[in-house]
Amino acid sequence: MADTWDKMKEKVAAVLEEYMKKNNQQELSKDMLTTLLTRLGLEEDTTKQCLDSVFDGASTIPVAKFMTEVFRAGPMPGFLTGEPDIFNNIVMLTDSYKVTHHLQYPPGTTKIYSYFESRGGRYEEVCFFGLQYFLKKYMVGPVVTSRKLDEAEAYFKVHFSNPVHGYDPSLFNRASWEHIIKTHGGRLPVSIKAVPEGTVTPYKNVLFTMENTDDAAYWLTNYLESLLVQVWYPTTVCTQSREQKKIITRWLKETGTPEVIDGGGHLFKLHDFGFRGVSSVESAAIGGSAHLVNFSGTDTMAALVCCKEYYSEPAAGFSIPASEHSTMTSWGREREVDAMRNMLEQYPRGLMACVSDSYDIYQACEKYWGTELKPLIEARAGTVVVRPDSGKLPGIVLEVLEKLEGRFGSTKTPTGHKLLPPCIRVIQGDGIDIDSLEMILNTMAESGWAADNLAFGSGGALLQKLHRDTQKCAFKCSYAIVHGEGVDVVKDPITDPGKKSKKGRLTLEKQDGRYVTVTEGKGAAGADVLVEVFRDGKLLVDDTFESVRARAKEGEVPVRRVSKPVGHAKDHLNNIVLLTDSYKVTHHLQYPPGTTKVYSYFECRGGAYENVCFFGLQYFLKKYMVGQVVTPQKVDEAEEYFKIHFSNPVHGYDDRLFNRKAWTHILEKHGGKLPVEIKAVPEGTVLPYKNVLFTMENTDDECFWLTNYLETLLVQIWYPVTVCTQSREQKKIIAKYLKETGSEDIVTGGGLLFKLHDFGFRGVSSVESAAMGGAAHLVNFLGTDTMAAMVFAKNYYGEAAAGFSIPASEHSTMTSWGREKEVDAMRNMLEKYPKGTVACVSDSYDIFQACEKYWGTELKATIEAREGTLVVRPDSGELPGIVLQVLEKLGSRFDCTTTSTGHKLLPPCIRVIQGDGIDIKSLGIILEAMKAAGWAADNLAFGSGGALLQKLHRDTQKCAFKCSYAVCKGEGVDVVKDPVTDPGKKSKKGRLTLECENGEWKTVTEGKGDPTKDILVTIFKDGELLVDEKFATIRKRAEIA
C-alpha cells in the first residue's frame, strides 16, 4: 500500500470521527467499515471477507474495539497487508475445459459426489496433509464476486474463441456463478469430508470427498477438482519424508544410539535445503511444511510462514548458522583456512555448519579442521558440522568420516559402531534422496560407523523430484443424483483395470485396526473416520500443526473444531526478507572483512538438452523485487521468525545473526528498494548450455551480502527455463514428424502450435507453479487448459491472449450417464457443441466399442455433418499400442486419405488426442510408431500434465548460481569454486560477458570480455525494472528453425 501504516491509521481515525459526529453513533456496522476501507484503497471483496472474523457474528462492534483491537499499535493487521494475489480467482482456478462441463452432465442432475485417493504408488502408507491450506487460501468465505466473474469471462471469451465460429457464450456458466453470489453470498455451496490431517492410512483408501449442497450447483464439485487435487503434493512430500524418518530412526537404533531418538535428535537428521530447488515460492511453502510434519530442521523460511498462517504453529522449524561456497571462496583458495577460522570465531557456541569442498575436502578435513583448527573446535561450546558438497556416494561420506576420525578419534556405541566426539559431525546435502539416504546409512553401518555421525540435507529430491503418479493420486466421481434418483458412478476401462474407480458414497472405517474404504453407500455413518471440514464457504475444522504432527507420529488425535469464522487468507509469502534459505541470514558475518562487492551469475552447467531457452526472470522481478519491497513491517515480521528459528535450547538466540542494521540501511538510504543490478540475456533467447544467463551484483558497498541473499528466490528461475526448454524440444520433435509424414502445411500454417496441450494444472505442485510453468510452455505452443498461465502471461508479460482451448469432456461428465447410456453422453457432446473442435474422453468403459460402435457407427453421420472436428481421447492403455489401435478402429469406419508421403490421414471431421502417459520420450516413440505403421502425425495431438510441468527438476539442466567476483578492501578478486571431488562443478571466474559471433556463443570470463559485444542487458537496478519484455517478442526469439 502506498501509505505508511501510521498514515493509514490517521486517515481511518479522521474518517471515523467525522462519521460518528455526523451520525451520532458509537457502533460500527460491517457495511460501513467495508465502505470506509474501500475508500482508503482496499479491495471491497477482500475487506468483506476479512471483517467476518473481526465481527465474529455480531451485527455491529464498538468503535473503541475496532480501533484498539484491529487498528492497534505495531504492524499492520495481516488482512490489510500483503500484495494482492492475482491468481486467486476461484472461477479460474480450474482446468479450462471444466468451464464447459455444465452442459455435459445428464439432464436432471442435482448432485455430483466425488472423492480423492492415492490409488497405489511407491509407499503403501500415506500421510494426508495440506488440504487446510488450500481451503483457507482459496475457498473460505465469499470467494465469488461480480468482479471475479467479469475478469474470468473476459479471459474465457478469448480463450475459447474459434477463428471461424467465434465465441459461444453458452460455454461459460455465468448464470450459475451469479446464483452462488445471490443465494450464497459468494460462498461455495459444497461439503468436504476428509481424513484428519496427519492421519496415516494404507493407500487405495478415500482421503476426502466433496459434493454440492445446492442442487443448482451440481457442476461445482468437479469444477473444484483441479485446485484440490494439488493436495497430492503436500501429501506426497509428507509421505516420503515420513518414510525417510523411518529409515533414519531404524539405523540410529541399529548402530547403537537410540538415545538420539529419545532426545528428539532424529528430528534434525533430515534438513530441508529445497527452497531454491522447488518450482515456486508457494510450492516451497507447501512442500516445506509437509516435511516439517516429520522433522524440525529446515532452511525454507516460506514453510515457517505457511505453518504459522495456516496451521497456527509459531515455531515449526529451526536452523543453525552455516556457510555457502560464496562466503568461503570469496576469501580465495590460499585463505580458505582463514574463512574456516572466521566461522569458528563468529559462532563460538552451538551448532555451526561449514561447506568444506570448495577446493579439496580431504585437505580441509585433515589439515584445516583436523590440525590447524582442531584446538578451537575442541574448545568450542558446541558442534562443528563439516559439509562435503560433491563426490561420489556413498564413498565421499566414508572418506570424510575416516579423515576426521584420523584427527579427532572416535568412541564405540553399544553396538560397536564408531562415533566421532560431540564437537564434530558431518552433514551430506549433495545427491540425497530416499534411496541414497538408505544406501549411505547401510554402507556406514557395514563399515562400522554409527548413523549419528551424520545428518542429511535434501533439496530437489525432498520437494521437487516427485509427482502425482508417485502415489497415483486421483479424484473421481462415484455418485450422482439424476432426476431424483441416486446413481452409483464408476469408471472401469478395459485398457487399464488399475484405473477402475470406487463406486457410490464412501466411508472410511477402521476394521480390525486397519483403515478400509466401504463403497456403494454400505458404510456405517457412525463409524466414518472422515470429518466434515468445509461446508458452504465455512471452515469447520482448523487443525493445529501440533495435532497434525501428533497424528503422523502417534495415531488418532481429535480435530479442532472452528469456534469462530476464519477469515480469507492473503498472500503472506511475499516478504523479501524471508524469501531466502535461512542460513543466508547469517552470511553477512562470513565474508572477508572489507568486502564491498559480491558479483554472482546463473547458468545451466549441463543437462538433458544442449540448447536452453531462457524465460521467467521478469516474473520474479515484478512479483517480488520491483519497488519498495523492504518495509519496517516486513523487517519486524522477519526478525520475529528468525528469533525463534535460530534459537538454541542451551545458548538462546544470538541477535547478531539477523542483519537488521543493514535492512534498516536499505530502508533509510534506498527507500526500501533493493540496491542490486541484474544483467540478463533477453528472455526467449536460445543458447547452448554452460553459458551465463544472468548476473547480479550489489550497487551499495554496504550491501555486499545482498547479492547471494537473493540467490534462493532467483534460482527458482530454473523452473520456467527448464519447462520452456523441454517444451521447445518437444515442439521440434512434433514438427519433424509432421514434415516426415506429409503434413508440412500444418507446421507452416500454425497447426503445430496446438499439437501439445497443457493438461498440467492438477499435476503440478501449486497454483503459482502452474501459472509459471504453464506460461513457459506457452512460449512454444498455443494450447492450454491452465488458466493460471493465461493470467501470468497477461499480468507479467502483457499478453492478453496467450493460449486457447476447446470444449472437452472428462470421465465424470461421461460416467454420470451410466455405462448403458454412454452413447447418449457422446451424442450430447455433439449436440451441445455443433460447431468447431470438441474433444471427448472415450475410454470410461471400452475404448474400442466407443470407436467402432458409437463414434464409427451410431454417431458417424452426425460427426461427418458437423462444422468442425471431433477429437477422440483414449485415457488408458499401453503406449504406443493404444494410439495405433484407436487410429485403426477409426480408420476402419471413416474414409482416410493419404498424404504426399503416402501416410494415412483421417478425414478432417475426426482426430485423436493422447493425454495419458505423455512425456518427451513417449511422444517421440508414439510418433515413430505411427510413421512406421503408415499413419500421418497430423492424426494426433498430445496432452501432457505432470510430465510437462512437474516431472523435471533443477538438475534436469544443472542450474546453478555462483559467486565469481568480489571486491575486498578495494581490490577486485576473481572467485572460483573448484572441488577435487567433482571437476564438473568448477565455476566460472571473474566478471563475465556473453558474446555471440557468427552464431557461436561463448561466455568470456575473468573480465576479459568486450562490453560492447555483451548480449547481457541491464534489466533491473536499484528496485527499478529497466526492461519490460512482451510475450510476443519472447515467442519470436524462441521459434524453432
mmCIF file with all atom_site columns, N, CA and C in Angstrom, residues 231-255:
data_model
loop_
_atom_site.group_PDB
_atom_site.id
_atom_site.type_symbol
_atom_site.label_atom_id
_atom_site.label_alt_id
_atom_site.label_comp_id
_atom_site.label_asym_id
_atom_site.label_entity_id
_atom_site.label_seq_id
_atom_site.pdbx_PDB_ins_code
_atom_site.Cartn_x
_atom_site.Cartn_y
_atom_site.Cartn_z
_atom_site.occupancy
_atom_site.B_iso_or_equiv
_atom_site.pdbx_formal_charge
_atom_site.auth_seq_id
_atom_site.auth_comp_id
_atom_site.auth_asym_id
_atom_site.auth_atom_id
_atom_site.pdbx_PDB_model_num
ATOM 1  N N  . VAL A 1 231 ? -3.493 -31.164 -3.652 1.00 0.00 ? 231 VAL A N  1
ATOM 2  C CA . VAL A 1 231 ? -3.134 -31.706 -2.336 1.00 0.00 ? 231 VAL A CA 1
ATOM 3  C C  . VAL A 1 231 ? -2.275 -32.959 -2.474 1.00 0.00 ? 231 VAL A C  1
ATOM 4  N N  . TRP A 1 232 ? -2.211 -33.514 -3.703 1.00 0.00 ? 232 TRP A N  1
ATOM 5  C CA . TRP A 1 232 ? -1.287 -34.634 -3.948 1.00 0.00 ? 232 TRP A CA 1
ATOM 6  C C  . TRP A 1 232 ? 0.129  -34.243 -3.516 1.00 0.00 ? 232 TRP A C  1
ATOM 7  N N  . TYR A 1 233 ? 0.471  -32.959 -3.709 1.00 0.00 ? 233 TYR A N  1
ATOM 8  C CA . TYR A 1 233 ? 1.865  -32.547 -3.485 1.00 0.00 ? 233 TYR A CA 1
ATOM 9  C C  . TYR A 1 233 ? 2.251  -32.563 -2.009 1.00 0.00 ? 233 TYR A C  1
ATOM 10 N N  . PRO A 1 234 ? 1.572  -31.823 -1.140 1.00 0.00 ? 234 PRO A N  1
ATOM 11 C CA . PRO A 1 234 ? 1.971  -31.914 0.273  1.00 0.00 ? 234 PRO A CA 1
ATOM 12 C C  . PRO A 1 234 ? 1.787  -33.311 0.844  1.00 0.00 ? 234 PRO A C  1
ATOM 13 N N  . THR A 1 235 ? 0.786  -34.041 0.370  1.00 0.00 ? 235 THR A N  1
ATOM 14 C CA . THR A 1 235 ? 0.587  -35.413 0.850  1.00 0.00 ? 235 THR A CA 1
ATOM 15 C C  . THR A 1 235 ? 1.755  -36.306 0.460  1.00 0.00 ? 235 THR A C  1
ATOM 16 N N  . THR A 1 236 ? 2.234  -36.157 -0.761 1.00 0.00 ? 236 THR A N  1
ATOM 17 C CA . THR A 1 236 ? 3.340  -36.996 -1.230 1.00 0.00 ? 236 THR A CA 1
ATOM 18 C C  . THR A 1 236 ? 4.653  -36.614 -0.567 1.00 0.00 ? 236 THR A C  1
ATOM 19 N N  . VAL A 1 237 ? 4.908  -35.302 -0.424 1.00 0.00 ? 237 VAL A N  1
ATOM 20 C CA . VAL A 1 237 ? 6.115  -34.866 0.295  1.00 0.00 ? 237 VAL A CA 1
ATOM 21 C C  . VAL A 1 237 ? 6.087  -35.399 1.722  1.00 0.00 ? 237 VAL A C  1
ATOM 22 N N  . CYS A 1 238 ? 4.955  -35.237 2.383  1.00 0.00 ? 238 CYS A N  1
ATOM 23 C CA . CYS A 1 238 ? 4.818  -35.668 3.773  1.00 0.00 ? 238 CYS A CA 1
ATOM 24 C C  . CYS A 1 238 ? 5.003  -37.181 3.897  1.00 0.00 ? 238 CYS A C  1
ATOM 25 N N  . THR A 1 239 ? 4.419  -37.904 2.968  1.00 0.00 ? 239 THR A N  1
ATOM 26 C CA . THR A 1 239 ? 4.509  -39.365 2.970  1.00 0.00 ? 239 THR A CA 1
ATOM 27 C C  . THR A 1 239 ? 5.952  -39.827 2.787  1.00 0.00 ? 239 THR A C  1
ATOM 28 N N  . GLN A 1 240 ? 6.636  -39.242 1.804  1.00 0.00 ? 240 GLN A N  1
ATOM 29 C CA . GLN A 1 240 ? 8.016  -39.661 1.518  1.00 0.00 ? 240 GLN A CA 1
ATOM 30 C C  . GLN A 1 240 ? 8.961  -39.226 2.634  1.00 0.00 ? 240 GLN A C  1
ATOM 31 N N  . SER A 1 241 ? 8.754  -38.036 3.172  1.00 0.00 ? 241 SER A N  1
ATOM 32 C CA . SER A 1 241 ? 9.567  -37.558 4.293  1.00 0.00 ? 241 SER A CA 1
ATOM 33 C C  . SER A 1 241 ? 9.416  -38.498 5.488  1.00 0.00 ? 241 SER A C  1
ATOM 34 N N  . ARG A 1 242 ? 8.195  -38.939 5.727  1.00 0.00 ? 242 ARG A N  1
ATOM 35 C CA . ARG A 1 242 ? 7.946  -39.852 6.848  1.00 0.00 ? 242 ARG A CA 1
ATOM 36 C C  . ARG A 1 242 ? 8.658  -41.191 6.635  1.00 0.00 ? 242 ARG A C  1
ATOM 37 N N  . GLU A 1 243 ? 8.693  -41.663 5.398  1.00 0.00 ? 243 GLU A N  1
ATOM 38 C CA . GLU A 1 243 ? 9.414  -42.906 5.099  1.00 0.00 ? 243 GLU A CA 1
ATOM 39 C C  . GLU A 1 243 ? 10.908 -42.732 5.365  1.00 0.00 ? 243 GLU A C  1
ATOM 40 N N  . GLN A 1 244 ? 11.446 -41.559 5.039  1.00 0.00 ? 244 GLN A N  1
ATOM 41 C CA . GLN A 1 244 ? 12.854 -41.293 5.317  1.00 0.00 ? 244 GLN A CA 1
ATOM 42 C C  . GLN A 1 244 ? 13.119 -41.236 6.818  1.00 0.00 ? 244 GLN A C  1
ATOM 43 N N  . LYS A 1 245 ? 12.165 -40.698 7.551  1.00 0.00 ? 245 LYS A N  1
ATOM 44 C CA . LYS A 1 245 ? 12.283 -40.673 9.005  1.00 0.00 ? 245 LYS A CA 1
ATOM 45 C C  . LYS A 1 245 ? 12.352 -42.085 9.565  1.00 0.00 ? 245 LYS A C  1
ATOM 46 N N  . LYS A 1 246 ? 11.563 -42.985 9.011  1.00 0.00 ? 246 LYS A N  1
ATOM 47 C CA . LYS A 1 246 ? 11.574 -44.383 9.460  1.00 0.00 ? 246 LYS A CA 1
ATOM 48 C C  . LYS A 1 246 ? 12.929 -45.025 9.195  1.00 0.00 ? 246 LYS A C  1
ATOM 49 N N  . ILE A 1 247 ? 13.511 -44.717 8.053  1.00 0.00 ? 247 ILE A N  1
ATOM 50 C CA . ILE A 1 247 ? 14.826 -45.273 7.709  1.00 0.00 ? 247 ILE A CA 1
ATOM 51 C C  . ILE A 1 247 ? 15.893 -44.761 8.683  1.00 0.00 ? 247 ILE A C  1
ATOM 52 N N  . ILE A 1 248 ? 15.910 -43.454 8.894  1.00 0.00 ? 248 ILE A N  1
ATOM 53 C CA . ILE A 1 248 ? 16.909 -42.855 9.781  1.00 0.00 ? 248 ILE A CA 1
ATOM 54 C C  . ILE A 1 248 ? 16.763 -43.406 11.195 1.00 0.00 ? 248 ILE A C  1
ATOM 55 N N  . THR A 1 249 ? 15.538 -43.487 11.672 1.00 0.00 ? 249 THR A N  1
ATOM 56 C CA . THR A 1 249 ? 15.288 -43.996 13.021 1.00 0.00 ? 249 THR A CA 1
ATOM 57 C C  . THR A 1 249 ? 15.782 -45.431 13.174 1.00 0.00 ? 249 THR A C  1
ATOM 58 N N  . ARG A 1 250 ? 15.517 -46.233 12.150 1.00 0.00 ? 250 ARG A N  1
ATOM 59 C CA . ARG A 1 250 ? 15.943 -47.640 12.209 1.00 0.00 ? 250 ARG A CA 1
ATOM 60 C C  . ARG A 1 250 ? 17.460 -47.736 12.316 1.00 0.00 ? 250 ARG A C  1
ATOM 61 N N  . TRP A 1 251 ? 18.197 -46.943 11.512 1.00 0.00 ? 251 TRP A N  1
ATOM 62 C CA . TRP A 1 251 ? 19.654 -47.053 11.540 1.00 0.00 ? 251 TRP A CA 1
ATOM 63 C C  . TRP A 1 251 ? 20.248 -46.446 12.807 1.00 0.00 ? 251 TRP A C  1
ATOM 64 N N  . LEU A 1 252 ? 19.611 -45.437 13.367 1.00 0.00 ? 252 LEU A N  1
ATOM 65 C CA . LEU A 1 252 ? 20.081 -44.911 14.656 1.00 0.00 ? 252 LEU A CA 1
ATOM 66 C C  . LEU A 1 252 ? 19.995 -45.994 15.727 1.00 0.00 ? 252 LEU A C  1
ATOM 67 N N  . LYS A 1 253 ? 18.904 -46.745 15.715 1.00 0.00 ? 253 LYS A N  1
ATOM 68 C CA . LYS A 1 253 ? 18.754 -47.836 16.680 1.00 0.00 ? 253 LYS A CA 1
ATOM 69 C C  . LYS A 1 253 ? 19.755 -48.951 16.411 1.00 0.00 ? 253 LYS A C  1
ATOM 70 N N  . GLU A 1 254 ? 19.887 -49.340 15.155 1.00 0.00 ? 254 GLU A N  1
ATOM 71 C CA . GLU A 1 254 ? 20.724 -50.498 14.824 1.00 0.00 ? 254 GLU A CA 1
ATOM 72 C C  . GLU A 1 254 ? 22.211 -50.225 14.989 1.00 0.00 ? 254 GLU A C  1
ATOM 73 N N  . THR A 1 255 ? 22.589 -48.944 15.034 1.00 0.00 ? 255 THR A N  1
ATOM 74 C CA . THR A 1 255 ? 24.016 -48.639 15.229 1.00 0.00 ? 255 THR A CA 1
ATOM 75 C C  . THR A 1 255 ? 24.288 -48.054 16.616 1.00 0.00 ? 255 THR A C  1
#
